Amino acid sequence: MSWSDPARRFEPAEDVQLRAELRDLLGLGEPQPRALAPVPAELTQLAEDLRREALRRRRTERHRPSWGLVAAAALPLLAALAGLGGWGIQQKHRADAMAGQVQQRESELASMAATHATELARERKAREDAQQQLELVARALPHKSLPYLVIPVDKPVRLQGEDYQRVKETPRQ
């Protein structure tokens, strides 16, 4: 408790007695009463001016509303949420673009597969037609000594291609 605290003037008797015992144990002796000197009028006037100024400032002091402090504390959180939201929107746009590309690629592959299937069907149909025509021609031939169908194959005159290069020279002796 501070010596200037007004509550100290009205201490209980037990506290005063305890303080006196401690003072005796420490060997400090009795406290010396201070001589009250008369206060100059200038100091009294100065103290009164200071008190009036403190009251004036206390009355004119603007109190900040509590919602302003909450708003100031929430600004970094709002900025972080806005940043995360912008990043999320950017990622969604990228994912949508990639999904569009995948869908376009799948449609291209499906159209290529359909085209390939129709080409295979045409080739199969052409082979079947050629097989039927060969069977008709084979039946129409005067000699029926062949028990099976022979398909003539033109063999190339040269076995090697014309556009080759020799990589290694033949060894000379």
PDB file of C-alpha atoms in Angstrom:
ATOM      1  CA  MET A   1       0.000   0.000   0.000  1.00  0.00           C
ATOM      2  CA  SER A   2       1.429   3.344  -1.000  1.00  0.00           C
ATOM      3  CA  TRP A   3       2.086   6.000   1.609  1.00  0.00           C
ATOM      4  CA  SER A   4      -0.043   8.439  -0.367  1.00  0.00           C
ATOM      5  CA  ASP A   5      -3.045   6.113  -0.499  1.00  0.00           C
ATOM      6  CA  PRO A   6      -5.984   7.678   1.414  1.00  0.00           C
ATOM      7  CA  ALA A   7      -7.147   4.242   2.529  1.00  0.00           C
ATOM      8  CA  ARG A   8      -3.967   3.933   4.575  1.00  0.00           C
ATOM      9  CA  ARG A   9      -5.139   6.588   6.990  1.00  0.00           C
ATOM     10  CA  PHE A  10      -7.897   4.273   8.121  1.00  0.00           C
ATOM     11  CA  GLU A  11      -5.844   1.128   8.706  1.00  0.00           C
ATOM     12  CA  PRO A  12      -7.168  -1.444  11.126  1.00  0.00           C
ATOM     13  CA  ALA A  13      -5.486  -1.579  14.512  1.00  0.00           C
ATOM     14  CA  GLU A  14      -4.088  -5.073  13.788  1.00  0.00           C
ATOM     15  CA  ASP A  15      -2.191  -3.740  10.752  1.00  0.00           C
ATOM     16  CA  VAL A  16      -0.793  -0.825  12.744  1.00  0.00           C
ATOM     17  CA  GLN A  17       0.323  -3.193  15.510  1.00  0.00           C
ATOM     18  CA  LEU A  18       1.935  -5.587  12.991  1.00  0.00           C
ATOM     19  CA  ARG A  19       3.764  -2.723  11.341  1.00  0.00           C
ATOM     20  CA  ALA A  20       5.077  -1.557  14.714  1.00  0.00           C
ATOM     21  CA  GLU A  21       6.341  -5.073  15.548  1.00  0.00           C
ATOM     22  CA  LEU A  22       8.152  -5.314  12.221  1.00  0.00           C
ATOM     23  CA  ARG A  23       9.720  -1.911  12.770  1.00  0.00           C
ATOM     24  CA  ASP A  24      10.981  -3.012  16.203  1.00  0.00           C
ATOM     25  CA  LEU A  25      12.373  -6.267  14.800  1.00  0.00           C
ATOM     26  CA  LEU A  26      14.232  -4.412  12.076  1.00  0.00           C
ATOM     27  CA  GLY A  27      15.527  -1.881  14.547  1.00  0.00           C
ATOM     28  CA  LEU A  28      14.063   1.119  12.822  1.00  0.00           C
ATOM     29  CA  GLY A  29      12.417   2.678  15.820  1.00  0.00           C
ATOM     30  CA  GLU A  30       9.365   4.901  15.851  1.00  0.00           C
ATOM     31  CA  PRO A  31       8.542   6.836  12.674  1.00  0.00           C
ATOM     32  CA  GLN A  32       9.322  10.503  12.929  1.00  0.00           C
ATOM     33  CA  PRO A  33       6.306  12.666  12.396  1.00  0.00           C
ATOM     34  CA  ARG A  34       6.789  15.091   9.585  1.00  0.00           C
ATOM     35  CA  ALA A  35       6.585  18.706  10.260  1.00  0.00           C
ATOM     36  CA  LEU A  36       3.852  20.185   8.200  1.00  0.00           C
ATOM     37  CA  ALA A  37       5.261  23.245   6.553  1.00  0.00           C
ATOM     38  CA  PRO A  38       2.934  25.883   5.236  1.00  0.00           C
ATOM     39  CA  VAL A  39       2.330  25.473   1.489  1.00  0.00           C
ATOM     40  CA  PRO A  40       3.075  28.547  -0.597  1.00  0.00           C
ATOM     41  CA  ALA A  41       0.164  30.147  -2.409  1.00  0.00           C
ATOM     42  CA  GLU A  42       1.914  29.682  -5.773  1.00  0.00           C
ATOM     43  CA  LEU A  43       1.980  25.907  -5.328  1.00  0.00           C
ATOM     44  CA  THR A  44      -1.657  25.892  -4.276  1.00  0.00           C
ATOM     45  CA  GLN A  45      -2.592  27.909  -7.355  1.00  0.00           C
ATOM     46  CA  LEU A  46      -0.519  25.612  -9.610  1.00  0.00           C
ATOM     47  CA  ALA A  47      -2.135  22.492  -8.128  1.00  0.00           C
ATOM     48  CA  GLU A  48      -5.589  24.000  -8.647  1.00  0.00           C
ATOM     49  CA  ASP A  49      -4.764  24.845 -12.304  1.00  0.00           C
ATOM     50  CA  LEU A  50      -3.507  21.313 -12.914  1.00  0.00           C
ATOM     51  CA  ARG A  51      -6.645  19.839 -11.352  1.00  0.00           C
ATOM     52  CA  ARG A  52      -8.904  22.057 -13.508  1.00  0.00           C
ATOM     53  CA  GLU A  53      -6.963  21.123 -16.678  1.00  0.00           C
ATOM     54  CA  ALA A  54      -7.244  17.409 -15.856  1.00  0.00           C
ATOM     55  CA  LEU A  55     -11.002  17.753 -15.347  1.00  0.00           C
ATOM     56  CA  ARG A  56     -11.357  19.665 -18.616  1.00  0.00           C
ATOM     57  CA  ARG A  57      -9.413  17.022 -20.530  1.00  0.00           C
ATOM     58  CA  ARG A  58     -11.377  14.219 -18.927  1.00  0.00           C
ATOM     59  CA  ARG A  59     -14.669  15.846 -19.964  1.00  0.00           C
ATOM     60  CA  THR A  60     -13.572  16.634 -23.532  1.00  0.00           C
ATOM     61  CA  GLU A  61     -11.855  13.298 -24.135  1.00  0.00           C
ATOM     62  CA  ARG A  62     -13.414  11.417 -26.998  1.00  0.00           C
ATOM     63  CA  HIS A  63     -14.138   7.804 -26.323  1.00  0.00           C
ATOM     64  CA  ARG A  64     -13.680   5.511 -29.269  1.00  0.00           C
ATOM     65  CA  PRO A  65     -16.629   3.280 -29.907  1.00  0.00           C
ATOM     66  CA  SER A  66     -15.980  -0.383 -29.333  1.00  0.00           C
ATOM     67  CA  TRP A  67     -17.172  -1.348 -32.832  1.00  0.00           C
ATOM     68  CA  GLY A  68     -14.234   0.598 -34.263  1.00  0.00           C
ATOM     69  CA  LEU A  69     -11.785  -1.577 -32.359  1.00  0.00           C
ATOM     70  CA  VAL A  70     -13.584  -4.701 -33.546  1.00  0.00           C
ATOM     71  CA  ALA A  71     -13.481  -3.450 -37.137  1.00  0.00           C
ATOM     72  CA  ALA A  72      -9.781  -2.659 -36.860  1.00  0.00           C
ATOM     73  CA  ALA A  73      -9.076  -6.128 -35.478  1.00  0.00           C
ATOM     74  CA  ALA A  74     -11.205  -7.773 -38.191  1.00  0.00           C
ATOM     75  CA  LEU A  75      -9.444  -6.052 -41.116  1.00  0.00           C
ATOM     76  CA  PRO A  76      -6.510  -8.509 -41.369  1.00  0.00           C
ATOM     77  CA  LEU A  77      -8.913 -11.436 -41.125  1.00  0.00           C
ATOM     78  CA  LEU A  78     -11.098  -9.983 -43.870  1.00  0.00           C
ATOM     79  CA  ALA A  79      -8.051  -9.357 -46.063  1.00  0.00           C
ATOM     80  CA  ALA A  80      -6.926 -12.975 -45.599  1.00  0.00           C
ATOM     81  CA  LEU A  81     -10.411 -14.269 -46.422  1.00  0.00           C
ATOM     82  CA  ALA A  82     -10.578 -12.078 -49.516  1.00  0.00           C
ATOM     83  CA  GLY A  83      -7.184 -13.372 -50.661  1.00  0.00           C
ATOM     84  CA  LEU A  84      -8.242 -16.973 -50.134  1.00  0.00           C
ATOM     85  CA  GLY A  85     -11.493 -16.329 -51.975  1.00  0.00           C
ATOM     86  CA  GLY A  86      -9.663 -14.844 -54.955  1.00  0.00           C
ATOM     87  CA  TRP A  87      -7.245 -17.774 -55.012  1.00  0.00           C
ATOM     88  CA  GLY A  88     -10.158 -20.232 -54.849  1.00  0.00           C
ATOM     89  CA  ILE A  89     -11.952 -18.526 -57.723  1.00  0.00           C
ATOM     90  CA  GLN A  90      -8.764 -18.595 -59.796  1.00  0.00           C
ATOM     91  CA  GLN A  91      -8.327 -22.312 -59.091  1.00  0.00           C
ATOM     92  CA  LYS A  92     -11.962 -22.970 -60.055  1.00  0.00           C
ATOM     93  CA  HIS A  93     -11.478 -21.181 -63.377  1.00  0.00           C
ATOM     94  CA  ARG A  94      -8.334 -23.199 -64.051  1.00  0.00           C
ATOM     95  CA  ALA A  95     -10.129 -26.448 -63.201  1.00  0.00           C
ATOM     96  CA  ASP A  96     -13.052 -25.506 -65.455  1.00  0.00           C
ATOM     97  CA  ALA A  97     -10.667 -24.719 -68.321  1.00  0.00           C
ATOM     98  CA  MET A  98      -8.897 -28.043 -67.863  1.00  0.00           C
ATOM     99  CA  ALA A  99     -12.211 -29.892 -67.728  1.00  0.00           C
ATOM    100  CA  GLY A 100     -13.236 -28.175 -70.972  1.00  0.00           C
ATOM    101  CA  GLN A 101      -9.996 -29.254 -72.621  1.00  0.00           C
ATOM    102  CA  VAL A 102     -10.457 -32.828 -71.408  1.00  0.00           C
ATOM    103  CA  GLN A 103     -14.037 -32.865 -72.658  1.00  0.00           C
ATOM    104  CA  GLN A 104     -12.957 -31.497 -76.041  1.00  0.00           C
ATOM    105  CA  ARG A 105     -10.184 -34.109 -76.262  1.00  0.00           C
ATOM    106  CA  GLU A 106     -12.626 -36.894 -75.375  1.00  0.00           C
ATOM    107  CA  SER A 107     -15.068 -35.713 -78.037  1.00  0.00           C
ATOM    108  CA  GLU A 108     -12.230 -35.657 -80.588  1.00  0.00           C
ATOM    109  CA  LEU A 109     -11.209 -39.170 -79.582  1.00  0.00           C
ATOM    110  CA  ALA A 110     -14.813 -40.375 -79.805  1.00  0.00           C
ATOM    111  CA  SER A 111     -15.191 -38.895 -83.289  1.00  0.00           C
ATOM    112  CA  MET A 112     -11.862 -40.466 -84.329  1.00  0.00           C
ATOM    113  CA  ALA A 113     -13.013 -43.841 -82.946  1.00  0.00           C
ATOM    114  CA  ALA A 114     -16.312 -43.572 -84.831  1.00  0.00           C
ATOM    115  CA  THR A 115     -14.461 -42.680 -88.058  1.00  0.00           C
ATOM    116  CA  HIS A 116     -12.074 -45.591 -87.561  1.00  0.00           C
ATOM    117  CA  ALA A 117     -14.962 -47.972 -86.898  1.00  0.00           C
ATOM    118  CA  THR A 118     -16.734 -46.914 -90.115  1.00  0.00           C
ATOM    119  CA  GLU A 119     -13.486 -47.319 -92.074  1.00  0.00           C
ATOM    120  CA  LEU A 120     -12.996 -50.809 -90.629  1.00  0.00           C
ATOM    121  CA  ALA A 121     -16.580 -51.695 -91.510  1.00  0.00           C
ATOM    122  CA  ARG A 122     -16.040 -50.489 -95.109  1.00  0.00           C
ATOM    123  CA  GLU A 123     -12.808 -52.485 -95.421  1.00  0.00           C
ATOM    124  CA  ARG A 124     -14.484 -55.595 -94.029  1.00  0.00           C
ATOM    125  CA  LYS A 125     -17.374 -55.127 -96.441  1.00  0.00           C
ATOM    126  CA  ALA A 126     -14.939 -54.633 -99.357  1.00  0.00           C
ATOM    127  CA  ARG A 127     -13.042 -57.825 -98.389  1.00  0.00           C
ATOM    128  CA  GLU A 128     -16.252 -59.783 -98.151  1.00  0.00           C
ATOM    129  CA  ASP A 129     -17.356 -58.464-101.560  1.00  0.00           C
ATOM    130  CA  ALA A 130     -13.958 -59.324-103.075  1.00  0.00           C
ATOM    131  CA  GLN A 131     -14.126 -62.794-101.517  1.00  0.00           C
ATOM    132  CA  GLN A 132     -17.576 -63.345-102.965  1.00  0.00           C
ATOM    133  CA  GLN A 133     -16.472 -62.176-106.408  1.00  0.00           C
ATOM    134  CA  LEU A 134     -13.435 -64.458-106.263  1.00  0.00           C
ATOM    135  CA  GLU A 135     -15.651 -67.368-105.330  1.00  0.00           C
ATOM    136  CA  LEU A 136     -17.961 -66.545-108.246  1.00  0.00           C
ATOM    137  CA  VAL A 137     -15.010 -66.302-110.646  1.00  0.00           C
ATOM    138  CA  ALA A 138     -13.575 -69.576-109.327  1.00  0.00           C
ATOM    139  CA  ARG A 139     -16.880 -71.342-109.853  1.00  0.00           C
ATOM    140  CA  ALA A 140     -17.173 -69.924-113.345  1.00  0.00           C
ATOM    141  CA  LEU A 141     -13.765 -71.277-114.438  1.00  0.00           C
ATOM    142  CA  PRO A 142     -13.966 -74.323-116.777  1.00  0.00           C
ATOM    143  CA  HIS A 143     -11.496 -76.440-114.884  1.00  0.00           C
ATOM    144  CA  LYS A 144     -12.795 -77.514-111.547  1.00  0.00           C
ATOM    145  CA  SER A 145      -9.789 -79.515-110.561  1.00  0.00           C
ATOM    146  CA  LEU A 146      -8.765 -77.111-107.805  1.00  0.00           C
ATOM    147  CA  PRO A 147     -10.365 -78.127-104.520  1.00  0.00           C
ATOM    148  CA  TYR A 148      -9.623 -74.748-102.880  1.00  0.00           C
ATOM    149  CA  LEU A 149      -9.542 -71.114-103.865  1.00  0.00           C
ATOM    150  CA  VAL A 150      -6.206 -69.715-105.017  1.00  0.00           C
ATOM    151  CA  ILE A 151      -5.646 -65.989-104.812  1.00  0.00           C
ATOM    152  CA  PRO A 152      -2.993 -64.764-107.255  1.00  0.00           C
ATOM    153  CA  VAL A 153      -0.284 -62.552-105.675  1.00  0.00           C
ATOM    154  CA  ASP A 154       2.051 -60.381-107.720  1.00  0.00           C
ATOM    155  CA  LYS A 155       5.571 -60.880-106.401  1.00  0.00           C
ATOM    156  CA  PRO A 156       7.990 -58.006-106.728  1.00  0.00           C
ATOM    157  CA  VAL A 157      10.802 -58.390-109.232  1.00  0.00           C
ATOM    158  CA  ARG A 158      13.475 -57.211-106.804  1.00  0.00           C
ATOM    159  CA  LEU A 159      13.651 -58.346-103.236  1.00  0.00           C
ATOM    160  CA  GLN A 160      15.575 -55.327-101.986  1.00  0.00           C
ATOM    161  CA  GLY A 161      14.255 -51.792-102.052  1.00  0.00           C
ATOM    162  CA  GLU A 162      15.745 -49.187-104.298  1.00  0.00           C
ATOM    163  CA  ASP A 163      16.139 -46.588-101.608  1.00  0.00           C
ATOM    164  CA  TYR A 164      18.671 -48.195 -99.303  1.00  0.00           C
ATOM    165  CA  GLN A 165      22.129 -47.120 -98.277  1.00  0.00           C
ATOM    166  CA  ARG A 166      25.011 -49.364 -97.507  1.00  0.00           C
ATOM    167  CA  VAL A 167      26.142 -48.713 -93.961  1.00  0.00           C
ATOM    168  CA  LYS A 168      29.324 -50.683 -93.922  1.00  0.00           C
ATOM    169  CA  GLU A 169      31.685 -51.336 -96.786  1.00  0.00           C
ATOM    170  CA  THR A 170      32.513 -54.928 -97.591  1.00  0.00           C
ATOM    171  CA  PRO A 171      36.003 -55.880 -96.335  1.00  0.00           C
ATOM    172  CA  ARG A 172      38.698 -55.845 -99.014  1.00  0.00           C
ATOM    173  CA  GLN A 173      41.204 -58.619 -99.209  1.00  0.00           C
TER     174      GLN A 173
END
